[in-house]
N, CA, C and O atoms as a DFTB+ gen file, in Angstrom:
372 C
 N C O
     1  1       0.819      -1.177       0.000
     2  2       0.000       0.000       0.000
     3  2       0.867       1.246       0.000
     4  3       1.955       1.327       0.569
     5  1       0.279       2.202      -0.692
     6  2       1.204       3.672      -0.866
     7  2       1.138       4.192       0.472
     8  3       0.173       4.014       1.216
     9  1       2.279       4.902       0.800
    10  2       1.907       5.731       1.985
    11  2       0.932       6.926       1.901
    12  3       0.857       7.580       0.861
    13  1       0.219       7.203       2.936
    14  2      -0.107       8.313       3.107
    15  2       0.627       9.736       3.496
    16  3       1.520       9.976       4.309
    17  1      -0.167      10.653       2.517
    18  2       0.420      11.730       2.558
    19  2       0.125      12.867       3.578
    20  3      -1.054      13.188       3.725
    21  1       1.056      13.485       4.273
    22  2       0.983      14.519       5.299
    23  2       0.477      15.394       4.578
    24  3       0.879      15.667       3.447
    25  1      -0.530      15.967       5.197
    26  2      -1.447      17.742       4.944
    27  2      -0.665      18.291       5.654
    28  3      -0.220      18.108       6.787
    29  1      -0.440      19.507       4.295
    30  2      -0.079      20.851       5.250
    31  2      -1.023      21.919       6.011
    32  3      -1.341      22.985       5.485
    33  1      -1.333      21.625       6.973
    34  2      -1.995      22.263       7.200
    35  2      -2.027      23.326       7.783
    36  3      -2.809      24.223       7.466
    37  1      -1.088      23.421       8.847
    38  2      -0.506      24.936       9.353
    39  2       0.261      25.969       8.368
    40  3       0.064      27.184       8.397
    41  1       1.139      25.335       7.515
    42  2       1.430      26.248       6.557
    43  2       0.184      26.672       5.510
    44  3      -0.136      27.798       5.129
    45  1      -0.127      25.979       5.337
    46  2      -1.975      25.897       4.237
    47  2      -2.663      27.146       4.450
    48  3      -3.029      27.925       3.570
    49  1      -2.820      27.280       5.809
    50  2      -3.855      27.841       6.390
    51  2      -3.125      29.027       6.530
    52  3      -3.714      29.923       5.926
    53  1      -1.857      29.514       7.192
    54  2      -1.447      30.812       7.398
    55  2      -0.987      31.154       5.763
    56  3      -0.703      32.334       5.557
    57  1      -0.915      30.418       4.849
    58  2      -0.908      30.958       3.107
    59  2      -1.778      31.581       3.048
    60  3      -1.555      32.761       3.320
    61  1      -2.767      31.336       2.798
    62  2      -4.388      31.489       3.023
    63  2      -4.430      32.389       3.608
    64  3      -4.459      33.355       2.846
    65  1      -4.455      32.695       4.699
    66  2      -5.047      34.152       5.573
    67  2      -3.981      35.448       4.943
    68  3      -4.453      36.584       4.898
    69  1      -2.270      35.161       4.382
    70  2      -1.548      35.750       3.566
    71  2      -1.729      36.161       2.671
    72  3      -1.366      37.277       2.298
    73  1      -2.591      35.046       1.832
    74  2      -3.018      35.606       0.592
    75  2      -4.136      36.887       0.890
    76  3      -4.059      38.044       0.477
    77  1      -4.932      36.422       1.539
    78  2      -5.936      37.243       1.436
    79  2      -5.617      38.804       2.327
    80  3      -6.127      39.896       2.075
    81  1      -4.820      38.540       3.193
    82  2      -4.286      39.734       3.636
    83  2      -4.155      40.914       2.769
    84  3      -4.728      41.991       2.937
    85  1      -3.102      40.509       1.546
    86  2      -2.696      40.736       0.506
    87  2      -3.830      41.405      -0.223
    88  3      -3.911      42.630      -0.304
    89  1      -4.966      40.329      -0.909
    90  2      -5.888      40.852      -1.828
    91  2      -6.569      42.110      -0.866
    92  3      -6.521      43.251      -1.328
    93  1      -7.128      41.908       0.317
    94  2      -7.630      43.074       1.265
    95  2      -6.557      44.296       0.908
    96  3      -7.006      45.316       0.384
    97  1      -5.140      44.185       1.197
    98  2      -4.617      45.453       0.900
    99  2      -4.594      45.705      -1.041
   100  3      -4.385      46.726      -1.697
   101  1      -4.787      44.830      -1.307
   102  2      -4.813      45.577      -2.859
   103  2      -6.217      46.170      -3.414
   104  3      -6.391      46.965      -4.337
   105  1      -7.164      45.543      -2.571
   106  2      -8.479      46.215      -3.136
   107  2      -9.162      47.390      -2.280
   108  3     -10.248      47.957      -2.404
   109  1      -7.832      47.576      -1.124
   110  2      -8.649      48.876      -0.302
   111  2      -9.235      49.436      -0.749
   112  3     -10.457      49.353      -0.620
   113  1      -8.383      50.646      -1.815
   114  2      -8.860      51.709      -2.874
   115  2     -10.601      51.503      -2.880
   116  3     -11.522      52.163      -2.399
   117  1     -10.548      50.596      -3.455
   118  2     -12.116      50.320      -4.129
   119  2     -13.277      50.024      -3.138
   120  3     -14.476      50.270      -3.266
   121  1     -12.445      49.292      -1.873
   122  2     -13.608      48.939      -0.695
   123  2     -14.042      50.367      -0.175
   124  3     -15.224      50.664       0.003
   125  1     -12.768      51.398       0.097
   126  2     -12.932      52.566       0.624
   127  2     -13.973      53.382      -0.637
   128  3     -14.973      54.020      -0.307
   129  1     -13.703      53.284      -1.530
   130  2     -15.016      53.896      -2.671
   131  2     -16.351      53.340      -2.517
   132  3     -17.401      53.967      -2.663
   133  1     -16.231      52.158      -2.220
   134  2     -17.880      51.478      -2.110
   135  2     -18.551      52.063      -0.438
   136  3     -19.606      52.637      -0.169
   137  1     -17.523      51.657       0.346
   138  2     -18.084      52.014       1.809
   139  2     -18.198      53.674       2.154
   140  3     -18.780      54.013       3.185
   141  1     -17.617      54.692       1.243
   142  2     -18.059      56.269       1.418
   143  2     -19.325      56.669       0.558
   144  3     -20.211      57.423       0.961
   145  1     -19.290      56.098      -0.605
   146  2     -20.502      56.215      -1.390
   147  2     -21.576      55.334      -1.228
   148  3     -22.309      55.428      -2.213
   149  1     -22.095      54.308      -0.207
   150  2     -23.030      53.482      -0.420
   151  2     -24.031      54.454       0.108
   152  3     -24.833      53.800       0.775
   153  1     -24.275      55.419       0.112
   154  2     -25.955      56.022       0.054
   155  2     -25.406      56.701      -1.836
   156  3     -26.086      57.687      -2.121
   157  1     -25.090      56.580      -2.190
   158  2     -24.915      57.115      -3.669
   159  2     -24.733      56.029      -4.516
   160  3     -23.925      56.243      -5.419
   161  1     -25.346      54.706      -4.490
   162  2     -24.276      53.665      -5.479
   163  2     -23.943      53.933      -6.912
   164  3     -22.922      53.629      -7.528
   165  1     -24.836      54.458      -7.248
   166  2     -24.569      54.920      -8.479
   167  2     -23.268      55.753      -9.160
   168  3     -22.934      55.723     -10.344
   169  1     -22.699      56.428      -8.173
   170  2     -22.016      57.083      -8.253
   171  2     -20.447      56.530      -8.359
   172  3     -19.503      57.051      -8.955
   173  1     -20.492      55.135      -7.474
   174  2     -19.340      54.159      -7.052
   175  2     -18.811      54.151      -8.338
   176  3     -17.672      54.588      -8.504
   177  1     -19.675      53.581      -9.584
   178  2     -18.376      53.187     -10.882
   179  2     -18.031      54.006     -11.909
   180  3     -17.361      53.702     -12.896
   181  1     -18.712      55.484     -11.531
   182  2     -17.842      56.544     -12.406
   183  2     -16.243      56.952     -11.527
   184  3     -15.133      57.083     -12.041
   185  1     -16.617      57.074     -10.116
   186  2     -15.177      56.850      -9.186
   187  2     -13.943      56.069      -9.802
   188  3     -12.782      56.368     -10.080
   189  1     -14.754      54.891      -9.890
   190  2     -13.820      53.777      -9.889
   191  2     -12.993      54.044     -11.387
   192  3     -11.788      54.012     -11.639
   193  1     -14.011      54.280     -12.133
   194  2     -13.190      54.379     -13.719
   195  2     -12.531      55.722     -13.480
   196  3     -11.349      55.655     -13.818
   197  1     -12.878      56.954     -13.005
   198  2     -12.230      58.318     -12.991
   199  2     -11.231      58.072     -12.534
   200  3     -10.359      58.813     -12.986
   201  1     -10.645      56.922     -11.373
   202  2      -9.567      56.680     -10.377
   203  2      -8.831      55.689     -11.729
   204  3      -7.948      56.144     -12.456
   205  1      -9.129      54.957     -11.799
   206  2      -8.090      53.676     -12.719
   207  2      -8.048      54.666     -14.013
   208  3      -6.928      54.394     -14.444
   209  1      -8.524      55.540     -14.800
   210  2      -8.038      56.190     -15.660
   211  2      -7.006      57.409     -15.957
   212  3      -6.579      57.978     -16.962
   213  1      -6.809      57.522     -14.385
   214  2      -6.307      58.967     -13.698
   215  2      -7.442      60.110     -14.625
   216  3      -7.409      60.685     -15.713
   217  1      -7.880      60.065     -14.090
   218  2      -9.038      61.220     -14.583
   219  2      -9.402      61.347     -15.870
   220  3     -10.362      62.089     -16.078
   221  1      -8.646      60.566     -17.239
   222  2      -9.260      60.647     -18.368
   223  2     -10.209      60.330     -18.885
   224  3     -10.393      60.672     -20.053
   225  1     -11.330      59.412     -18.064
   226  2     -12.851      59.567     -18.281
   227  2     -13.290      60.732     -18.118
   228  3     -14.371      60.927     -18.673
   229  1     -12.874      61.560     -17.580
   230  2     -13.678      62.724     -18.080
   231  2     -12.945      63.940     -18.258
   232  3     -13.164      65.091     -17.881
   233  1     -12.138      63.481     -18.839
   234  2     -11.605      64.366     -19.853
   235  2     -10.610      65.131     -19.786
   236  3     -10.559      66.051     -20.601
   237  1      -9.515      64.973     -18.783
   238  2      -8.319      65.835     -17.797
   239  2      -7.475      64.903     -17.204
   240  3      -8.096      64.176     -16.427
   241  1      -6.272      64.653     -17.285
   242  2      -5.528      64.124     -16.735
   243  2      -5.411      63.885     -15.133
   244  3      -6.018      64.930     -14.899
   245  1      -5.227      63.545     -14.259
   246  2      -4.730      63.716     -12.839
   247  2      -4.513      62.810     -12.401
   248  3      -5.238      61.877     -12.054
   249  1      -2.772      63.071     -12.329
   250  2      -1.974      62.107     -11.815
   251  2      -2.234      61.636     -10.570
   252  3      -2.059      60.418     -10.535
   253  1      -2.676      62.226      -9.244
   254  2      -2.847      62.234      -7.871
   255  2      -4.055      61.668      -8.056
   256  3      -4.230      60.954      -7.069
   257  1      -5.130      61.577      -8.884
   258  2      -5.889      60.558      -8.535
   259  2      -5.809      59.096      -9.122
   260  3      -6.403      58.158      -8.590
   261  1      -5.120      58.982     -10.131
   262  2      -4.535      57.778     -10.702
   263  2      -3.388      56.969      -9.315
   264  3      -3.338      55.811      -8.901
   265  1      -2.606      58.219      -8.938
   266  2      -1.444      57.124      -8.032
   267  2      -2.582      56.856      -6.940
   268  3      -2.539      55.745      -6.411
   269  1      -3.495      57.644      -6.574
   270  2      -4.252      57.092      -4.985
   271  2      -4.749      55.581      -5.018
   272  3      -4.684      54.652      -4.212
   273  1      -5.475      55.792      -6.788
   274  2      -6.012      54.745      -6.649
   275  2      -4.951      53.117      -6.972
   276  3      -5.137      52.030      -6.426
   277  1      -4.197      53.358      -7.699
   278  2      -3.038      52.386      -7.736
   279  2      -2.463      51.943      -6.975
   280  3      -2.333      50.719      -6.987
   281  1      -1.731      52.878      -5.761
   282  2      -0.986      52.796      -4.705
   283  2      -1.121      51.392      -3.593
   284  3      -0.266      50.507      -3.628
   285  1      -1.860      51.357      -2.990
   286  2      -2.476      50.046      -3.063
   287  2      -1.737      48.726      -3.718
   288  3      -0.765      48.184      -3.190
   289  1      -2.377      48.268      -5.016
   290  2      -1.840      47.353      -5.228
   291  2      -0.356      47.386      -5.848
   292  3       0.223      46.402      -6.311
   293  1      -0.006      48.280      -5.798
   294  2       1.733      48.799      -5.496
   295  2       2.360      48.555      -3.609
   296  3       3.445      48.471      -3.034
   297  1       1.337      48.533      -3.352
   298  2       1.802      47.961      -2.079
   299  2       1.423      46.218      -1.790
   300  3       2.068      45.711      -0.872
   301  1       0.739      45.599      -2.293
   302  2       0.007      44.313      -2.424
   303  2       1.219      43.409      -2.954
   304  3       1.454      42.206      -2.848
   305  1       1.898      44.480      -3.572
   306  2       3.377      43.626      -4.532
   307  2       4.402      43.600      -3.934
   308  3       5.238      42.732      -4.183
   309  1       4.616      44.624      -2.915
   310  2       5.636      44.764      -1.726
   311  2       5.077      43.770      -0.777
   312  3       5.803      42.840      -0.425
   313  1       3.998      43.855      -0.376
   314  2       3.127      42.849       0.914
   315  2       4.078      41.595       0.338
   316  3       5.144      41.293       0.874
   317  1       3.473      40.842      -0.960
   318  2       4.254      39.556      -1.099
   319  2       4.725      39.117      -1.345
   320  3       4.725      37.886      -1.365
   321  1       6.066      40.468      -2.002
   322  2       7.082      40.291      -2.035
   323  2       8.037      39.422      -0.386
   324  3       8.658      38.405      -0.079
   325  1       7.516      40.792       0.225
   326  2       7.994      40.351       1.669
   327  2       7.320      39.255       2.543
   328  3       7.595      39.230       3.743
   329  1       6.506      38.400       2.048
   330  2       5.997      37.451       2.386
   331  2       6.695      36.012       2.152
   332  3       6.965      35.095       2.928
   333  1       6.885      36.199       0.706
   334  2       7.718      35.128       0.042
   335  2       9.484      34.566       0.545
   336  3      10.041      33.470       0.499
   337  1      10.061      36.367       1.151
   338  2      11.057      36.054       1.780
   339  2      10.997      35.971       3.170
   340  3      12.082      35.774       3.717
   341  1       9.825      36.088       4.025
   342  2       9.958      35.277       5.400
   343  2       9.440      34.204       5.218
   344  3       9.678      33.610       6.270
   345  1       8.623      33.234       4.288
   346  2       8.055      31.916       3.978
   347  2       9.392      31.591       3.716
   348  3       9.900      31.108       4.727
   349  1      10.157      31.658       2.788
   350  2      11.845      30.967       2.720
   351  2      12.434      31.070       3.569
   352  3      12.995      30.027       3.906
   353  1      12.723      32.412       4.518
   354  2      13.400      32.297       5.816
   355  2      13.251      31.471       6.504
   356  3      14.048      30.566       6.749
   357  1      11.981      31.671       7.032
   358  2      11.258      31.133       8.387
   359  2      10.009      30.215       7.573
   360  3       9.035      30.680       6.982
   361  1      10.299      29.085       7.712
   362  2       9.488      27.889       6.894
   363  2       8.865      27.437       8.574
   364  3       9.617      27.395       9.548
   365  1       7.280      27.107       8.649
   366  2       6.305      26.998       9.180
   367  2       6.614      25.244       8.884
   368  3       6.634      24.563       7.859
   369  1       6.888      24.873      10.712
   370  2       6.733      23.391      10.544
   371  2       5.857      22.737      11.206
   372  3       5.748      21.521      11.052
Protein backbone atom coordinates (compact mmCIF):
# COMPACT_ATOMS: atom_id res chain seq x y z
CA UNK A 1 0.00 0.00 0.00
CA UNK A 2 1.20 3.67 -0.87
CA UNK A 3 1.91 5.73 1.99
CA UNK A 4 -0.11 8.31 3.11
CA UNK A 5 0.42 11.73 2.56
CA UNK A 6 0.98 14.52 5.30
CA UNK A 7 -1.45 17.74 4.94
CA UNK A 8 -0.08 20.85 5.25
CA UNK A 9 -1.99 22.26 7.20
CA UNK A 10 -0.51 24.94 9.35
CA UNK A 11 1.43 26.25 6.56
CA UNK A 12 -1.97 25.90 4.24
CA UNK A 13 -3.86 27.84 6.39
CA UNK A 14 -1.45 30.81 7.40
CA UNK A 15 -0.91 30.96 3.11
CA UNK A 16 -4.39 31.49 3.02
CA UNK A 17 -5.05 34.15 5.57
CA UNK A 18 -1.55 35.75 3.57
CA UNK A 19 -3.02 35.61 0.59
CA UNK A 20 -5.94 37.24 1.44
CA UNK A 21 -4.29 39.73 3.64
CA UNK A 22 -2.70 40.74 0.51
CA UNK A 23 -5.89 40.85 -1.83
CA UNK A 24 -7.63 43.07 1.26
CA UNK A 25 -4.62 45.45 0.90
CA UNK A 26 -4.81 45.58 -2.86
CA UNK A 27 -8.48 46.22 -3.14
CA UNK A 28 -8.65 48.88 -0.30
CA UNK A 29 -8.86 51.71 -2.87
CA UNK A 30 -12.12 50.32 -4.13
CA UNK A 31 -13.61 48.94 -0.70
CA UNK A 32 -12.93 52.57 0.62
CA UNK A 33 -15.02 53.90 -2.67
CA UNK A 34 -17.88 51.48 -2.11
CA UNK A 35 -18.08 52.01 1.81
CA UNK A 36 -18.06 56.27 1.42
CA UNK A 37 -20.50 56.21 -1.39
CA UNK A 38 -23.03 53.48 -0.42
CA UNK A 39 -25.96 56.02 0.05
CA UNK A 40 -24.91 57.12 -3.67
CA UNK A 41 -24.28 53.66 -5.48
CA UNK A 42 -24.57 54.92 -8.48
CA UNK A 43 -22.02 57.08 -8.25
CA UNK A 44 -19.34 54.16 -7.05
CA UNK A 45 -18.38 53.19 -10.88
CA UNK A 46 -17.84 56.54 -12.41
CA UNK A 47 -15.18 56.85 -9.19
CA UNK A 48 -13.82 53.78 -9.89
CA UNK A 49 -13.19 54.38 -13.72
CA UNK A 50 -12.23 58.32 -12.99
CA UNK A 51 -9.57 56.68 -10.38
CA UNK A 52 -8.09 53.68 -12.72
CA UNK A 53 -8.04 56.19 -15.66
CA UNK A 54 -6.31 58.97 -13.70
CA UNK A 55 -9.04 61.22 -14.58
CA UNK A 56 -9.26 60.65 -18.37
CA UNK A 57 -12.85 59.57 -18.28
CA UNK A 58 -13.68 62.72 -18.08
CA UNK A 59 -11.60 64.37 -19.85
CA UNK A 60 -8.32 65.84 -17.80
CA UNK A 61 -5.53 64.12 -16.74
CA UNK A 62 -4.73 63.72 -12.84
CA UNK A 63 -1.97 62.11 -11.82
CA UNK A 64 -2.85 62.23 -7.87
CA UNK A 65 -5.89 60.56 -8.54
CA UNK A 66 -4.54 57.78 -10.70
CA UNK A 67 -1.44 57.12 -8.03
CA UNK A 68 -4.25 57.09 -4.98
CA UNK A 69 -6.01 54.75 -6.65
CA UNK A 70 -3.04 52.39 -7.74
CA UNK A 71 -0.99 52.80 -4.71
CA UNK A 72 -2.48 50.05 -3.06
CA UNK A 73 -1.84 47.35 -5.23
CA UNK A 74 1.73 48.80 -5.50
CA UNK A 75 1.80 47.96 -2.08
CA UNK A 76 0.01 44.31 -2.42
CA UNK A 77 3.38 43.63 -4.53
CA UNK A 78 5.64 44.76 -1.73
CA UNK A 79 3.13 42.85 0.91
CA UNK A 80 4.25 39.56 -1.10
CA UNK A 81 7.08 40.29 -2.03
CA UNK A 82 7.99 40.35 1.67
CA UNK A 83 6.00 37.45 2.39
CA UNK A 84 7.72 35.13 0.04
CA UNK A 85 11.06 36.05 1.78
CA UNK A 86 9.96 35.28 5.40
CA UNK A 87 8.05 31.92 3.98
CA UNK A 88 11.85 30.97 2.72
CA UNK A 89 13.40 32.30 5.82
CA UNK A 90 11.26 31.13 8.39
CA UNK A 91 9.49 27.89 6.89
CA UNK A 92 6.31 27.00 9.18
CA UNK A 93 6.73 23.39 10.54
Amino acid sequence: MAKKKKGRRKQGMVSKLINLGGIAIGLSRILEIIFNNISAPADIPKIIIRGASFGLAEGSFNMQEGLRFYAPLAGAVGYRMFTKFLFKRFPIR
